[in-house]
């Protein structure tokens, strides 16, 4: 069935990737899902130095969604290269590494280090994490900062660059255009919405960091809208992400203009969700007598 | 290895106004599970509530290839779960987490359960008895609850343990007061055999037990709770603060050495 694709020069057997932060570095989910069947694996964000992350509680369930405030907890780039990459090298699936830093120079340094690793097929720049003071939204909410960051990283690496955008902006197309013009090979959207939840009984914040990022089916309509808007204004591929739970959700994103998708929160509910989604896309193509999913991209009437 | 599988409900009993005992079939789980581990259950295929519900393993019934969960209805997830019936299948991930490290032999094994925290301790006590039928271990169970109606598993512990000591906050059954106070008062007459404490219950109780264990130099394992998303170690949502940094309750725990935890 027609699912093969190439996004930003990265060859994939299907357009279904796993979103950063919802799949770790693949090791734990590999007990439940065959990593070789995924379009690509996008790793949890890695930073230059280890990060402790935010104080708990870090998770709060909301109506058809969840808030998280993990705060980019990770062991830093050297642990990642020495421990996580060798595990991922056992699989045929392309590895895209999601990176974040406090400054454009830190992103560039990470890009240089990762460019030396043959199993890394691309980078996703996280400029949209709402849960950290540095290395997140300060780049993704300003088109000049986005442009400057992408240009700096572009000079540091030949790896394909995907820029992950935040929905916490007035007009996402402005940031998307800035990223594209500065040399991004693709754009992924959306990251989580900045949210908050309060326990009415205890009058406490439900998250240790007070605020967190909202994800899950609750945000899907906004994600579809933003993908549609962005796909109108940039020529590079748009990767849709936000609340995709099943094949139908994925089709919706293709119709809105996404060239591929990332499955995020669904991984927490069902580790096999990405593979079920691949199967459901195939069934849809068969039912609608289509030979390739690409026939759906941007075809909303 | 843990698995994602559809487990058939064999029995679903209401044992108190808001407490249920759920018996499920799974040869894999019975084979693999250790006391202190848990399962993460998808209570419905709908998206609200979205996340799975983690529940500790209450009993393993090897002859029936079945396992039991004991849970209280506390929100919409457990309310939906309580409506499921024998013959239904539930999507389950498990067994998950680290589990208790079993004590060395010839010990006094002190179990301390508060409220629903008794659930995994029954599994632990049964495992110890099962593995060491002629054991010289002595098992002493301390169980506590707010009130008599909320005290569970007394019968189970009376069958397994050499001694069962009970407390309720309101004095309606056993001694009046917290189970940690009961433990504290009885430890002073504790004999010279080596002992280990295994505790599960509300946070404040575990903190109190941990302090008692430290002062008496008794090794203590506690089963912790946290809001979880994935339950398998990927999301890093369920961390607690330890002397070795943040650790994941789902994966590094839920059972921790009490001395490792930094209590708030």
XYZ file of N, CA and C in Angstrom, chain A residues 21-24 28-29 31-32 44 52-59 61-66 70 73 215-217 245-246 249 265 267-272 276, chain B residues 1-4 40 42 47-53 76 91 93-96 227-241 245-248 251:
234
model
N 9.218 13.268 23.282
C 8.760 13.327 24.676
C 7.684 12.314 25.010
N 7.211 11.589 23.990
C 6.153 10.605 24.252
C 6.636 9.190 24.012
N 7.930 9.047 23.717
C 8.453 7.745 23.327
C 9.845 7.522 23.924
N 10.261 8.409 24.832
C 11.595 8.309 25.414
C 12.649 8.248 24.328
N 11.961 1.770 26.319
C 10.812 1.248 27.073
C 9.669 0.850 26.130
N 9.294 1.704 25.161
C 8.190 1.316 24.263
C 8.510 0.077 23.423
N 9.330 -2.688 24.185
C 8.778 -3.915 24.769
C 7.359 -4.177 24.256
N 6.730 -3.141 23.736
C 5.316 -3.255 23.364
C 5.053 -3.026 21.881
N 13.006 11.991 22.647
C 12.764 12.999 23.677
C 13.859 14.056 23.569
N 17.478 18.539 35.308
C 16.782 17.837 36.384
C 15.283 17.735 36.115
N 14.738 18.694 35.405
C 13.299 18.729 35.168
C 12.571 19.482 36.259
N 11.251 19.549 36.137
C 10.428 20.342 37.052
C 9.994 19.539 38.276
N 9.632 20.260 39.368
C 9.161 19.556 40.566
C 7.819 18.863 40.303
N 7.604 17.698 40.917
C 6.304 17.041 40.763
C 5.227 17.746 41.590
N 3.948 17.493 41.348
C 3.408 16.646 40.286
C 3.640 17.242 38.891
N 3.885 16.340 37.932
C 4.182 16.781 36.575
C 3.069 16.451 35.588
N 2.086 15.713 36.041
C 1.029 15.238 35.148
C -0.320 15.594 35.745
N -4.430 15.035 34.467
C -5.404 14.684 33.428
C -6.464 15.776 33.341
N -6.877 16.094 32.121
C -7.940 17.076 31.910
C -8.970 16.446 30.973
N -10.052 17.155 30.682
C -11.072 16.571 29.818
C -10.474 16.243 28.450
N -10.488 14.982 28.085
C -9.928 14.506 26.803
C -8.517 15.016 26.538
N -7.772 15.212 27.601
C -6.395 15.684 27.414
C -5.597 15.545 28.685
N -4.418 16.082 28.648
C -3.573 16.063 29.839
C -2.618 17.247 29.817
N 7.052 18.351 32.468
C 8.241 17.539 32.734
C 9.469 18.456 32.868
N 13.503 17.072 31.407
C 14.440 16.215 32.153
C 15.174 15.295 31.178
N -2.047 18.620 25.978
C -1.973 17.771 24.784
C -3.156 16.820 24.785
N -3.227 16.010 23.732
C -4.295 15.015 23.651
C -5.417 15.452 22.722
N -6.464 14.617 22.615
C -7.561 14.884 21.670
C -8.176 16.281 21.834
N -5.193 10.313 17.581
C -5.445 9.076 18.323
C -5.692 7.888 17.412
N -6.121 8.142 16.175
C -6.494 7.034 15.285
C -6.275 7.428 13.828
N -8.045 10.564 12.450
C -7.396 11.817 12.868
C -6.222 12.119 11.937
N 0.602 12.026 22.553
C -0.049 11.567 23.780
C -0.646 10.163 23.646
N 0.597 7.618 22.531
C 1.576 6.600 22.944
C 1.454 6.237 24.423
N 1.018 7.206 25.224
C 0.876 6.943 26.660
C -0.324 6.033 26.942
N -1.338 6.178 26.112
C -2.567 5.424 26.343
C -2.465 4.045 25.721
N -1.805 3.992 24.566
C -1.663 2.720 23.864
C -0.324 2.716 23.126
N 0.659 1.992 23.647
C 1.982 1.992 23.001
C 1.926 1.532 21.538
N 0.871 0.807 21.195
C 0.760 0.331 19.810
C -0.009 1.291 18.915
N -1.289 0.949 14.896
C -2.723 0.851 14.606
C -3.120 1.951 13.634
N 8.663 -10.717 30.931
C 8.473 -9.437 30.220
C 7.047 -8.920 30.423
N 6.933 -7.619 30.604
C 5.576 -7.059 30.642
C 4.944 -7.134 29.252
N 3.641 -7.137 29.227
C 2.910 -7.249 27.954
C 1.738 -6.289 27.947
N 1.302 -5.964 26.723
C -0.008 -5.314 26.586
C -0.956 -6.407 26.142
N -1.347 -1.236 34.458
C -1.926 0.031 34.020
C -3.099 -0.306 33.104
N -6.586 0.362 30.865
C -7.424 1.272 30.085
C -8.877 0.941 30.409
N -12.106 8.780 25.100
C -10.956 9.660 25.381
C -11.128 10.506 26.651
N -12.212 10.263 27.365
C -12.408 10.989 28.612
C -13.014 10.039 29.633
N -12.301 9.573 30.614
C -10.926 9.937 30.943
C -9.935 9.362 29.926
N -8.846 10.089 29.755
C -7.895 9.760 28.699
C -6.876 8.697 29.114
N -6.373 8.841 30.316
C -5.208 8.036 30.716
C -5.615 6.703 31.348
N -4.657 5.786 31.324
C -4.838 4.516 32.014
C -4.850 4.736 33.528
N -5.313 3.732 34.250
C -5.328 3.799 35.703
C -4.396 2.724 36.267
N -13.482 9.450 38.005
C -14.274 8.913 36.895
C -13.678 7.637 36.286
N -7.994 -3.875 28.509
C -6.664 -3.678 27.915
C -5.699 -3.326 29.055
N -1.632 -3.259 30.651
C -0.173 -3.284 30.518
C 0.396 -3.799 31.842
N 1.226 -4.832 31.755
C 1.810 -5.290 33.008
C 2.483 -6.639 32.884
N 3.159 -7.104 33.919
C 3.340 -6.394 35.188
C 4.388 -5.288 35.044
N 4.158 -4.164 35.745
C 5.023 -2.997 35.622
C 5.711 -2.679 36.953
N 0.666 10.481 40.223
C -0.121 10.567 38.987
C 0.785 10.117 37.848
N 0.272 9.210 37.014
C 1.078 8.668 35.916
C 0.411 8.928 34.579
N 1.226 9.020 33.542
C 0.645 8.986 32.201
C 0.903 7.607 31.614
N 2.153 7.320 31.196
C 2.391 6.077 30.453
C 2.465 4.842 31.337
N 3.075 4.962 32.513
C 3.250 3.797 33.393
C 4.394 2.885 32.996
N 5.057 3.154 31.870
C 6.116 2.249 31.400
C 7.501 2.898 31.395
N 7.593 4.133 31.867
C 8.916 4.737 32.019
C 9.303 5.743 30.951
N 8.399 6.058 30.024
C 8.808 6.980 28.959
C 8.515 8.446 29.253
N 7.410 8.739 29.923
C 6.969 10.150 29.957
C 7.646 10.972 31.051
N 8.181 10.322 32.066
C 8.850 10.997 33.194
C 7.882 11.877 33.986
N 6.616 11.510 33.950
C 5.600 12.321 34.629
C 5.455 12.008 36.105
N 5.821 10.789 36.517
C 5.447 10.335 37.860
C 6.614 10.379 38.843
N 7.522 11.331 38.684
C 8.738 11.301 39.500
C 8.502 11.721 40.955
N 9.352 11.210 41.835
C 9.429 11.690 43.214
C 10.879 12.082 43.468
N 11.056 12.914 44.489
C 12.393 13.395 44.787
C 13.135 12.381 45.657
N 18.340 12.192 42.953
C 17.617 12.956 41.938
C 16.192 12.449 41.782
N 15.485 13.009 40.781
C 14.115 12.572 40.535
C 14.117 11.138 40.035
N 13.228 10.325 40.591
C 13.092 8.942 40.118
C 11.644 8.669 39.750
N 11.489 7.797 38.741
C 10.156 7.487 38.236
C 9.471 6.442 39.110
N 8.707 3.085 37.122
C 9.761 2.304 36.501
C 10.887 2.044 37.504
